[in-house]
Amino acid sequence: MSFIQIKDLEYRYSDNMAALKGINLEINEGEFVVIIGSNGSGKSTFAKLLNVLLVPTGGLILVDGLDTRDPDNVWEIRQRVGMVFQNPDNQLVATTVEEDVAFGPENLGIPPEEIRRRVDNALRQVGMDGYQKHAPHHLSGGQKQRVAIAGVIAMFPKCIVLDEPTSMLDPQGRREVMETILHLNRKERKTIIHITHYMEEAIEADRVIVLDRGEIKLMGKPVEVFQEVEKLKSYQLEVPPITELAYELSQSGLDLPKGILTVEELVEALC
Ligand code: ADP
Ligand code: MG
């Protein structure tokens, strides 16, 4: 069932060129969508439109049937769509992890015992159980970002939009956050919209969307999108490391199928 419906979406900041234009898209409940695109392609603008931090200047977005242009829907939509941003330090405000995760539910006016349950459950979901009394600023980047995600989960959103949540993390932190995202999608059935510039993070998505200069240029399963090595390069995008290697090998004359994404697939094709 479709959770987000987007029709002829356009967004302009003041009189500038459209940051987004001609976007038509449906995102299904429980889908894991990855959005890639070079700097300035409109990814963050798109994320903000989903969370009603911005309102379309053309076309419309329905979230769970709610029109984001209607001011009466803002509160409802923000409860259904949680946001995680790039810099974990800007998202953690309290002196302990549990206070941080409780912050959202407290604002929803949820009773204390229920908040306690939600906080503990959310920390378990992100693999941070036991850190309740820890100080957020002493955590690693990956741990901080997982606490920020726990703060979102504690509000029980149906959908989580993550705008480059891994871009300030080391490889270990990136893996932790990706495992958390996969868990939330596969086990908790959250709809995930993950914006990233790490192509390897797109491999496990249900669908990859490529933005370039405010438009959707490619969309499909990872194996379909990453076959388009030359197009992706023309949008200043890389392909996943293994795909790049397979591409280089086939350029130098080896007969390999297109759309190789993993080491296993490459080994199989080579042997
Ligand atoms: P991305 O997240 O893909 O890097 P953005 O959505 O941040 O892209 O930006 C898309 C376009 O909108 C860019 O051309 C950018 O310069 C412009 N833009 C972003 N934020 C603003 C703003 N607050 N005011 C004016 N233009 C903006
Ligand atoms: Mg951005």
PDB file of C-alpha atoms and ligand atoms in Angstrom:
ATOM      1  CA  MET A   1       0.000   0.000   0.000  1.00  0.00           C
ATOM      2  CA  SER A   2       1.323   3.408  -0.819  1.00  0.00           C
ATOM      3  CA  PHE A   3       2.329   5.507   2.178  1.00  0.00           C
ATOM      4  CA  ILE A   4       3.663   8.585   0.413  1.00  0.00           C
ATOM      5  CA  GLN A   5       2.211   9.942  -2.827  1.00  0.00           C
ATOM      6  CA  ILE A   6       3.935  12.750  -4.676  1.00  0.00           C
ATOM      7  CA  LYS A   7       2.406  14.485  -7.679  1.00  0.00           C
ATOM      8  CA  ASP A   8       4.181  17.004  -9.932  1.00  0.00           C
ATOM      9  CA  LEU A   9       6.204  18.212  -6.984  1.00  0.00           C
ATOM     10  CA  GLU A  10       8.192  21.395  -7.393  1.00  0.00           C
ATOM     11  CA  TYR A  11      10.105  23.385  -4.818  1.00  0.00           C
ATOM     12  CA  ARG A  12      11.736  26.787  -5.300  1.00  0.00           C
ATOM     13  CA  TYR A  13      13.615  28.730  -2.664  1.00  0.00           C
ATOM     14  CA  SER A  14      12.456  32.322  -3.280  1.00  0.00           C
ATOM     15  CA  ASP A  15      12.865  33.210  -6.973  1.00  0.00           C
ATOM     16  CA  ASN A  16      15.685  30.794  -7.610  1.00  0.00           C
ATOM     17  CA  MET A  17      15.852  27.915  -9.997  1.00  0.00           C
ATOM     18  CA  ALA A  18      13.685  24.993  -8.895  1.00  0.00           C
ATOM     19  CA  ALA A  19      15.538  22.897  -6.314  1.00  0.00           C
ATOM     20  CA  LEU A  20      13.077  20.105  -7.193  1.00  0.00           C
ATOM     21  CA  LYS A  21      10.827  19.750 -10.209  1.00  0.00           C
ATOM     22  CA  GLY A  22       8.549  17.244 -11.924  1.00  0.00           C
ATOM     23  CA  ILE A  23       8.756  14.713  -9.127  1.00  0.00           C
ATOM     24  CA  ASN A  24       6.128  11.966  -9.347  1.00  0.00           C
ATOM     25  CA  LEU A  25       6.600   9.145  -6.928  1.00  0.00           C
ATOM     26  CA  GLU A  26       4.859   6.696  -4.646  1.00  0.00           C
ATOM     27  CA  ILE A  27       6.588   5.113  -1.692  1.00  0.00           C
ATOM     28  CA  ASN A  28       5.019   2.017  -0.226  1.00  0.00           C
ATOM     29  CA  GLU A  29       4.500   1.210   3.405  1.00  0.00           C
ATOM     30  CA  GLY A  30       7.471  -0.847   4.605  1.00  0.00           C
ATOM     31  CA  GLU A  31       9.661   0.057   1.636  1.00  0.00           C
ATOM     32  CA  PHE A  32      13.385   0.784   2.009  1.00  0.00           C
ATOM     33  CA  VAL A  33      14.247   3.574  -0.420  1.00  0.00           C
ATOM     34  CA  VAL A  34      17.727   5.008  -0.857  1.00  0.00           C
ATOM     35  CA  ILE A  35      18.182   8.411  -2.469  1.00  0.00           C
ATOM     36  CA  ILE A  36      21.490   9.332  -4.050  1.00  0.00           C
ATOM     37  CA  GLY A  37      22.558  12.443  -5.926  1.00  0.00           C
ATOM     38  CA  SER A  38      25.499  14.844  -6.043  1.00  0.00           C
ATOM     39  CA  ASN A  39      25.726  17.960  -3.852  1.00  0.00           C
ATOM     40  CA  GLY A  40      22.915  20.381  -4.561  1.00  0.00           C
ATOM     41  CA  SER A  41      20.770  17.816  -6.401  1.00  0.00           C
ATOM     42  CA  GLY A  42      17.839  18.429  -4.016  1.00  0.00           C
ATOM     43  CA  LYS A  43      18.101  15.547  -1.546  1.00  0.00           C
ATOM     44  CA  SER A  44      17.811  17.590   1.654  1.00  0.00           C
ATOM     45  CA  THR A  45      15.053  19.707   0.160  1.00  0.00           C
ATOM     46  CA  PHE A  46      13.159  16.499  -0.571  1.00  0.00           C
ATOM     47  CA  ALA A  47      13.664  15.226   2.989  1.00  0.00           C
ATOM     48  CA  LYS A  48      12.427  18.521   4.443  1.00  0.00           C
ATOM     49  CA  LEU A  49       9.329  18.440   2.255  1.00  0.00           C
ATOM     50  CA  LEU A  50       8.431  14.985   3.594  1.00  0.00           C
ATOM     51  CA  ASN A  51       8.645  16.208   7.167  1.00  0.00           C
ATOM     52  CA  VAL A  52       6.855  19.500   6.399  1.00  0.00           C
ATOM     53  CA  LEU A  53       9.878  21.601   7.265  1.00  0.00           C
ATOM     54  CA  LEU A  54       9.128  22.917   3.761  1.00  0.00           C
ATOM     55  CA  VAL A  55       5.851  23.034   1.829  1.00  0.00           C
ATOM     56  CA  PRO A  56       5.667  22.392  -1.951  1.00  0.00           C
ATOM     57  CA  THR A  57       5.641  25.497  -4.165  1.00  0.00           C
ATOM     58  CA  GLY A  58       4.053  23.322  -6.866  1.00  0.00           C
ATOM     59  CA  GLY A  59       2.299  19.955  -6.886  1.00  0.00           C
ATOM     60  CA  LEU A  60       1.621  18.067  -3.690  1.00  0.00           C
ATOM     61  CA  ILE A  61       2.710  15.431  -1.231  1.00  0.00           C
ATOM     62  CA  LEU A  62       0.333  13.134   0.624  1.00  0.00           C
ATOM     63  CA  VAL A  63       1.749  11.369   3.676  1.00  0.00           C
ATOM     64  CA  ASP A  64      -0.533   8.566   4.822  1.00  0.00           C
ATOM     65  CA  GLY A  65      -3.242  10.415   2.899  1.00  0.00           C
ATOM     66  CA  LEU A  66      -2.502  13.742   4.633  1.00  0.00           C
ATOM     67  CA  ASP A  67      -1.734  16.744   2.413  1.00  0.00           C
ATOM     68  CA  THR A  68       1.448  18.461   3.637  1.00  0.00           C
ATOM     69  CA  ARG A  69       0.125  21.826   2.391  1.00  0.00           C
ATOM     70  CA  ASP A  70      -2.625  21.843   5.017  1.00  0.00           C
ATOM     71  CA  PRO A  71      -1.282  23.452   8.239  1.00  0.00           C
ATOM     72  CA  ASP A  72      -3.748  21.379  10.270  1.00  0.00           C
ATOM     73  CA  ASN A  73      -1.906  18.203   9.191  1.00  0.00           C
ATOM     74  CA  VAL A  74       1.615  19.206  10.246  1.00  0.00           C
ATOM     75  CA  TRP A  75       1.490  17.683  13.720  1.00  0.00           C
ATOM     76  CA  GLU A  76       0.004  14.399  12.481  1.00  0.00           C
ATOM     77  CA  ILE A  77       2.536  14.106   9.664  1.00  0.00           C
ATOM     78  CA  ARG A  78       5.531  14.782  11.939  1.00  0.00           C
ATOM     79  CA  GLN A  79       4.375  11.956  14.183  1.00  0.00           C
ATOM     80  CA  ARG A  80       4.246   9.578  11.246  1.00  0.00           C
ATOM     81  CA  VAL A  81       7.535  10.686   9.658  1.00  0.00           C
ATOM     82  CA  GLY A  82      10.584  10.988  11.896  1.00  0.00           C
ATOM     83  CA  MET A  83      13.758  12.732  10.737  1.00  0.00           C
ATOM     84  CA  VAL A  84      17.397  11.938  11.426  1.00  0.00           C
ATOM     85  CA  PHE A  85      19.993  14.464  10.314  1.00  0.00           C
ATOM     86  CA  GLN A  86      23.646  14.414   9.382  1.00  0.00           C
ATOM     87  CA  ASN A  87      25.237  15.740  12.533  1.00  0.00           C
ATOM     88  CA  PRO A  88      24.398  13.703  15.645  1.00  0.00           C
ATOM     89  CA  ASP A  89      25.751  16.451  17.913  1.00  0.00           C
ATOM     90  CA  ASN A  90      23.014  18.826  16.772  1.00  0.00           C
ATOM     91  CA  GLN A  91      20.314  16.298  17.612  1.00  0.00           C
ATOM     92  CA  LEU A  92      21.324  15.337  21.147  1.00  0.00           C
ATOM     93  CA  VAL A  93      20.403  17.959  23.717  1.00  0.00           C
ATOM     94  CA  ALA A  94      20.124  16.292  27.137  1.00  0.00           C
ATOM     95  CA  THR A  95      22.763  15.248  29.678  1.00  0.00           C
ATOM     96  CA  THR A  96      21.873  11.542  29.619  1.00  0.00           C
ATOM     97  CA  VAL A  97      20.968   9.165  26.816  1.00  0.00           C
ATOM     98  CA  GLU A  98      17.580   8.304  28.346  1.00  0.00           C
ATOM     99  CA  GLU A  99      16.583  11.956  28.717  1.00  0.00           C
ATOM    100  CA  ASP A 100      17.454  12.482  25.101  1.00  0.00           C
ATOM    101  CA  VAL A 101      15.355   9.584  23.878  1.00  0.00           C
ATOM    102  CA  ALA A 102      12.492  10.643  26.184  1.00  0.00           C
ATOM    103  CA  PHE A 103      12.457  14.177  24.807  1.00  0.00           C
ATOM    104  CA  GLY A 104      10.121  13.489  21.875  1.00  0.00           C
ATOM    105  CA  PRO A 105       7.561  11.349  23.741  1.00  0.00           C
ATOM    106  CA  GLU A 106       7.518  13.919  26.569  1.00  0.00           C
ATOM    107  CA  ASN A 107       6.533  16.559  24.030  1.00  0.00           C
ATOM    108  CA  LEU A 108       3.730  14.282  22.884  1.00  0.00           C
ATOM    109  CA  GLY A 109       2.365  14.328  26.435  1.00  0.00           C
ATOM    110  CA  ILE A 110       2.801  10.592  26.976  1.00  0.00           C
ATOM    111  CA  PRO A 111       2.590   9.367  30.603  1.00  0.00           C
ATOM    112  CA  PRO A 112       5.921   8.680  32.401  1.00  0.00           C
ATOM    113  CA  GLU A 113       5.571   4.872  32.718  1.00  0.00           C
ATOM    114  CA  GLU A 114       4.822   4.608  29.012  1.00  0.00           C
ATOM    115  CA  ILE A 115       7.805   6.859  28.243  1.00  0.00           C
ATOM    116  CA  ARG A 116      10.044   4.593  30.331  1.00  0.00           C
ATOM    117  CA  ARG A 117       8.907   1.579  28.299  1.00  0.00           C
ATOM    118  CA  ARG A 118       9.343   3.407  25.008  1.00  0.00           C
ATOM    119  CA  VAL A 119      12.834   4.654  25.887  1.00  0.00           C
ATOM    120  CA  ASP A 120      14.073   1.222  26.941  1.00  0.00           C
ATOM    121  CA  ASN A 121      12.509  -0.426  23.915  1.00  0.00           C
ATOM    122  CA  ALA A 122      13.911   2.172  21.506  1.00  0.00           C
ATOM    123  CA  LEU A 123      17.414   1.790  22.957  1.00  0.00           C
ATOM    124  CA  ARG A 124      17.131  -1.973  22.549  1.00  0.00           C
ATOM    125  CA  GLN A 125      16.110  -1.538  18.899  1.00  0.00           C
ATOM    126  CA  VAL A 126      19.272   0.437  18.140  1.00  0.00           C
ATOM    127  CA  GLY A 127      21.552  -1.792  20.211  1.00  0.00           C
ATOM    128  CA  MET A 128      22.141   0.824  22.924  1.00  0.00           C
ATOM    129  CA  ASP A 129      20.436  -0.904  25.854  1.00  0.00           C
ATOM    130  CA  GLY A 130      22.457  -0.317  29.020  1.00  0.00           C
ATOM    131  CA  TYR A 131      23.512   3.191  27.986  1.00  0.00           C
ATOM    132  CA  GLN A 132      20.492   4.874  29.615  1.00  0.00           C
ATOM    133  CA  LYS A 133      22.570   6.859  32.141  1.00  0.00           C
ATOM    134  CA  HIS A 134      25.504   7.595  29.841  1.00  0.00           C
ATOM    135  CA  ALA A 135      26.344  11.110  28.714  1.00  0.00           C
ATOM    136  CA  PRO A 136      25.669  11.486  24.961  1.00  0.00           C
ATOM    137  CA  HIS A 137      28.795  13.574  24.354  1.00  0.00           C
ATOM    138  CA  HIS A 138      30.994  10.694  25.540  1.00  0.00           C
ATOM    139  CA  LEU A 139      29.631   8.285  22.928  1.00  0.00           C
ATOM    140  CA  SER A 140      31.186   7.476  19.552  1.00  0.00           C
ATOM    141  CA  GLY A 141      29.670   9.032  16.437  1.00  0.00           C
ATOM    142  CA  GLY A 142      27.879   5.817  15.506  1.00  0.00           C
ATOM    143  CA  GLN A 143      26.481   5.466  19.026  1.00  0.00           C
ATOM    144  CA  LYS A 144      25.293   9.075  19.037  1.00  0.00           C
ATOM    145  CA  GLN A 145      23.529   8.617  15.739  1.00  0.00           C
ATOM    146  CA  ARG A 146      21.868   5.442  17.047  1.00  0.00           C
ATOM    147  CA  VAL A 147      20.655   7.364  20.115  1.00  0.00           C
ATOM    148  CA  ALA A 148      19.251  10.013  17.776  1.00  0.00           C
ATOM    149  CA  ILE A 149      17.451   7.243  15.879  1.00  0.00           C
ATOM    150  CA  ALA A 150      16.149   5.855  19.196  1.00  0.00           C
ATOM    151  CA  GLY A 151      14.719   9.303  19.949  1.00  0.00           C
ATOM    152  CA  VAL A 152      12.791   9.108  16.689  1.00  0.00           C
ATOM    153  CA  ILE A 153      11.633   5.507  17.224  1.00  0.00           C
ATOM    154  CA  ALA A 154      10.296   6.412  20.675  1.00  0.00           C
ATOM    155  CA  MET A 155       7.677   8.543  18.917  1.00  0.00           C
ATOM    156  CA  PHE A 156       6.433   5.454  17.038  1.00  0.00           C
ATOM    157  CA  PRO A 157       6.702   6.874  13.509  1.00  0.00           C
ATOM    158  CA  LYS A 158       5.636   4.717  10.569  1.00  0.00           C
ATOM    159  CA  CYS A 159       8.413   6.155   8.452  1.00  0.00           C
ATOM    160  CA  ILE A 160      11.937   7.412   9.127  1.00  0.00           C
ATOM    161  CA  VAL A 161      13.740   9.809   6.799  1.00  0.00           C
ATOM    162  CA  LEU A 162      17.503   9.899   7.288  1.00  0.00           C
ATOM    163  CA  ASP A 163      19.439  12.718   5.602  1.00  0.00           C
ATOM    164  CA  GLU A 164      23.053  11.535   5.235  1.00  0.00           C
ATOM    165  CA  PRO A 165      23.109  10.056   8.761  1.00  0.00           C
ATOM    166  CA  THR A 166      26.390   8.265   8.096  1.00  0.00           C
ATOM    167  CA  SER A 167      28.384  11.011   6.418  1.00  0.00           C
ATOM    168  CA  MET A 168      30.129  12.198   9.591  1.00  0.00           C
ATOM    169  CA  LEU A 169      30.857   8.685  10.876  1.00  0.00           C
ATOM    170  CA  ASP A 170      33.863   6.396  10.634  1.00  0.00           C
ATOM    171  CA  PRO A 171      33.422   3.016   8.869  1.00  0.00           C
ATOM    172  CA  GLN A 172      32.526   1.273  12.124  1.00  0.00           C
ATOM    173  CA  GLY A 173      29.871   3.891  12.950  1.00  0.00           C
ATOM    174  CA  ARG A 174      28.505   3.672   9.418  1.00  0.00           C
ATOM    175  CA  ARG A 175      28.109  -0.092   9.738  1.00  0.00           C
ATOM    176  CA  GLU A 176      26.342   0.294  13.082  1.00  0.00           C
ATOM    177  CA  VAL A 177      23.880   2.784  11.671  1.00  0.00           C
ATOM    178  CA  MET A 178      23.241   0.711   8.543  1.00  0.00           C
ATOM    179  CA  GLU A 179      22.574  -2.390  10.655  1.00  0.00           C
ATOM    180  CA  THR A 180      20.133  -0.364  12.723  1.00  0.00           C
ATOM    181  CA  ILE A 181      18.358   0.929   9.622  1.00  0.00           C
ATOM    182  CA  LEU A 182      18.073  -2.587   8.180  1.00  0.00           C
ATOM    183  CA  HIS A 183      16.738  -3.907  11.473  1.00  0.00           C
ATOM    184  CA  LEU A 184      14.084  -1.190  11.637  1.00  0.00           C
ATOM    185  CA  ASN A 185      12.996  -1.907   8.092  1.00  0.00           C
ATOM    186  CA  ARG A 186      13.087  -5.706   8.137  1.00  0.00           C
ATOM    187  CA  LYS A 187      12.042  -6.465  11.705  1.00  0.00           C
ATOM    188  CA  GLU A 188      10.020  -3.424  12.734  1.00  0.00           C
ATOM    189  CA  ARG A 189       8.574  -2.833   9.261  1.00  0.00           C
ATOM    190  CA  LYS A 190       9.325   0.880   9.259  1.00  0.00           C
ATOM    191  CA  THR A 191       9.280   2.648   5.936  1.00  0.00           C
ATOM    192  CA  ILE A 192      12.822   3.953   5.429  1.00  0.00           C
ATOM    193  CA  ILE A 193      13.975   6.800   3.198  1.00  0.00           C
ATOM    194  CA  HIS A 194      17.736   6.909   3.466  1.00  0.00           C
ATOM    195  CA  ILE A 195      19.780   9.633   1.782  1.00  0.00           C
ATOM    196  CA  THR A 196      23.443   8.833   1.378  1.00  0.00           C
ATOM    197  CA  HIS A 197      26.526   9.414  -0.717  1.00  0.00           C
ATOM    198  CA  TYR A 198      27.923   5.978   0.081  1.00  0.00           C
ATOM    199  CA  MET A 199      26.839   3.794  -2.813  1.00  0.00           C
ATOM    200  CA  GLU A 200      27.452   0.566  -0.915  1.00  0.00           C
ATOM    201  CA  GLU A 201      24.653   1.623   1.467  1.00  0.00           C
ATOM    202  CA  ALA A 202      22.220   1.498  -1.443  1.00  0.00           C
ATOM    203  CA  ILE A 203      22.845  -2.146  -2.300  1.00  0.00           C
ATOM    204  CA  GLU A 204      20.259  -3.559   0.111  1.00  0.00           C
ATOM    205  CA  ALA A 205      17.516  -1.048  -0.675  1.00  0.00           C
ATOM    206  CA  ASP A 206      14.249  -2.100  -2.292  1.00  0.00           C
ATOM    207  CA  ARG A 207      14.588   0.870  -4.590  1.00  0.00           C
ATOM    208  CA  VAL A 208      17.260   3.426  -5.448  1.00  0.00           C
ATOM    209  CA  ILE A 209      16.303   6.904  -6.639  1.00  0.00           C
ATOM    210  CA  VAL A 210      18.868   9.073  -8.396  1.00  0.00           C
ATOM    211  CA  LEU A 211      18.388  12.831  -8.181  1.00  0.00           C
ATOM    212  CA  ASP A 212      20.219  15.246 -10.444  1.00  0.00           C
ATOM    213  CA  ARG A 213      19.570  18.979 -10.536  1.00  0.00           C
ATOM    214  CA  GLY A 214      16.204  18.583  -8.864  1.00  0.00           C
ATOM    215  CA  GLU A 215      14.886  15.780 -11.043  1.00  0.00           C
ATOM    216  CA  ILE A 216      14.578  12.020 -10.734  1.00  0.00           C
ATOM    217  CA  LYS A 217      16.917  10.647 -13.394  1.00  0.00           C
ATOM    218  CA  LEU A 218      16.997   6.961 -12.525  1.00  0.00           C
ATOM    219  CA  MET A 219      14.879   4.762 -10.312  1.00  0.00           C
ATOM    220  CA  GLY A 220      14.747   1.025  -9.766  1.00  0.00           C
ATOM    221  CA  LYS A 221      16.187  -1.938  -7.922  1.00  0.00           C
ATOM    222  CA  PRO A 222      19.867  -1.479  -6.977  1.00  0.00           C
ATOM    223  CA  VAL A 223      20.899  -4.057  -9.586  1.00  0.00           C
ATOM    224  CA  GLU A 224      19.066  -2.055 -12.275  1.00  0.00           C
ATOM    225  CA  VAL A 225      20.278   1.391 -11.264  1.00  0.00           C
ATOM    226  CA  PHE A 226      23.916   0.368 -10.786  1.00  0.00           C
ATOM    227  CA  GLN A 227      24.074  -1.098 -14.277  1.00  0.00           C
ATOM    228  CA  GLU A 228      24.000   2.472 -15.544  1.00  0.00           C
ATOM    229  CA  VAL A 229      27.627   3.138 -14.692  1.00  0.00           C
ATOM    230  CA  GLU A 230      28.130   5.800 -17.366  1.00  0.00           C
ATOM    231  CA  LYS A 231      24.912   7.660 -16.566  1.00  0.00           C
ATOM    232  CA  LEU A 232      25.754   7.640 -12.881  1.00  0.00           C
ATOM    233  CA  LYS A 233      29.178   9.054 -13.626  1.00  0.00           C
ATOM    234  CA  SER A 234      27.548  11.805 -15.681  1.00  0.00           C
ATOM    235  CA  TYR A 235      25.578  12.748 -12.547  1.00  0.00           C
ATOM    236  CA  GLN A 236      28.880  12.903 -10.611  1.00  0.00           C
ATOM    237  CA  LEU A 237      28.022   9.681  -8.802  1.00  0.00           C
ATOM    238  CA  GLU A 238      30.158   6.699  -8.049  1.00  0.00           C
ATOM    239  CA  VAL A 239      28.964   3.136  -8.206  1.00  0.00           C
ATOM    240  CA  PRO A 240      29.517   0.608  -5.382  1.00  0.00           C
ATOM    241  CA  PRO A 241      33.205  -0.419  -5.194  1.00  0.00           C
ATOM    242  CA  ILE A 242      32.602  -3.979  -6.458  1.00  0.00           C
ATOM    243  CA  THR A 243      30.417  -2.714  -9.304  1.00  0.00           C
ATOM    244  CA  GLU A 244      33.188  -0.290 -10.260  1.00  0.00           C
ATOM    245  CA  LEU A 245      35.747  -3.094 -10.249  1.00  0.00           C
ATOM    246  CA  ALA A 246      33.491  -5.311 -12.398  1.00  0.00           C
ATOM    247  CA  TYR A 247      32.941  -2.387 -14.752  1.00  0.00           C
ATOM    248  CA  GLU A 248      36.695  -1.763 -15.101  1.00  0.00           C
ATOM    249  CA  LEU A 249      37.312  -5.473 -15.705  1.00  0.00           C
ATOM    250  CA  SER A 250      34.680  -5.613 -18.434  1.00  0.00           C
ATOM    251  CA  GLN A 251      36.080  -2.409 -19.978  1.00  0.00           C
ATOM    252  CA  SER A 252      39.412  -4.162 -20.229  1.00  0.00           C
ATOM    253  CA  GLY A 253      37.849  -7.062 -22.098  1.00  0.00           C
ATOM    254  CA  LEU A 254      36.512  -9.540 -19.555  1.00  0.00           C
ATOM    255  CA  ASP A 255      33.051 -10.891 -20.300  1.00  0.00           C
ATOM    256  CA  LEU A 256      31.074 -10.040 -17.144  1.00  0.00           C
ATOM    257  CA  PRO A 257      27.340  -9.519 -16.646  1.00  0.00           C
ATOM    258  CA  LYS A 258      26.130  -6.026 -15.762  1.00  0.00           C
ATOM    259  CA  GLY A 259      24.891  -5.023 -12.330  1.00  0.00           C
ATOM    260  CA  ILE A 260      27.331  -6.919 -10.131  1.00  0.00           C
ATOM    261  CA  LEU A 261      26.965  -5.531  -6.598  1.00  0.00           C
ATOM    262  CA  THR A 262      28.726  -7.869  -4.195  1.00  0.00           C
ATOM    263  CA  VAL A 263      32.025  -9.741  -3.882  1.00  0.00           C
ATOM    264  CA  GLU A 264      30.094 -13.040  -4.073  1.00  0.00           C
ATOM    265  CA  GLU A 265      28.472 -12.070  -7.369  1.00  0.00           C
ATOM    266  CA  LEU A 266      31.806 -10.995  -8.823  1.00  0.00           C
ATOM    267  CA  VAL A 267      33.546 -14.207  -7.720  1.00  0.00           C
ATOM    268  CA  GLU A 268      30.723 -16.271  -9.210  1.00  0.00           C
ATOM    269  CA  ALA A 269      30.918 -14.393 -12.511  1.00  0.00           C
ATOM    270  CA  LEU A 270      34.713 -14.730 -12.679  1.00  0.00           C
ATOM    271  CA  CYS A 271      34.885 -18.432 -11.823  1.00  0.00           C
TER     272      CYS A 271
HETATM  273  P1  ADP B   1      21.489  18.284  -1.514  1.00  0.00           P
HETATM  274  O1  ADP B   1      20.961  17.943  -0.172  1.00  0.00           O
HETATM  275  O2  ADP B   1      21.249  17.237  -2.548  1.00  0.00           O
HETATM  276  O3  ADP B   1      22.936  18.664  -1.479  1.00  0.00           O
HETATM  277  P2  ADP B   1      19.794  20.622  -1.316  1.00  0.00           P
HETATM  278  O4  ADP B   1      18.400  20.135  -1.255  1.00  0.00           O
HETATM  279  O5  ADP B   1      20.427  21.050  -0.043  1.00  0.00           O
HETATM  280  O6  ADP B   1      20.702  19.557  -2.073  1.00  0.00           O
HETATM  281  O7  ADP B   1      19.849  21.852  -2.321  1.00  0.00           O
HETATM  282  C1  ADP B   1      19.221  21.847  -3.592  1.00  0.00           C
HETATM  283  C2  ADP B   1      19.364  23.203  -4.229  1.00  0.00           C
HETATM  284  O8  ADP B   1      18.658  24.178  -3.465  1.00  0.00           O
HETATM  285  C3  ADP B   1      20.808  23.696  -4.324  1.00  0.00           C
HETATM  286  O9  ADP B   1      20.957  24.399  -5.529  1.00  0.00           O
HETATM  287  C4  ADP B   1      20.933  24.613  -3.136  1.00  0.00           C
HETATM  288  O10 ADP B   1      21.875  25.625  -3.393  1.00  0.00           O
HETATM  289  C5  ADP B   1      19.537  25.205  -3.033  1.00  0.00           C
HETATM  290  N1  ADP B   1      19.206  25.557  -1.641  1.00  0.00           N
HETATM  291  C6  ADP B   1      19.227  24.695  -0.583  1.00  0.00           C
HETATM  292  N2  ADP B   1      18.842  25.346   0.535  1.00  0.00           N
HETATM  293  C7  ADP B   1      18.574  26.616   0.179  1.00  0.00           C
HETATM  294  C8  ADP B   1      18.131  27.797   0.881  1.00  0.00           C
HETATM  295  N3  ADP B   1      17.865  27.741   2.197  1.00  0.00           N
HETATM  296  N4  ADP B   1      17.963  28.937   0.172  1.00  0.00           N
HETATM  297  C9  ADP B   1      18.211  28.981  -1.147  1.00  0.00           C
HETATM  298  N5  ADP B   1      18.619  27.925  -1.880  1.00  0.00           N
HETATM  299  C10 ADP B   1      18.809  26.769  -1.228  1.00  0.00           C
HETATM  300 MG    MG B   2      21.885  17.600   1.687  1.00  0.00          MG
END
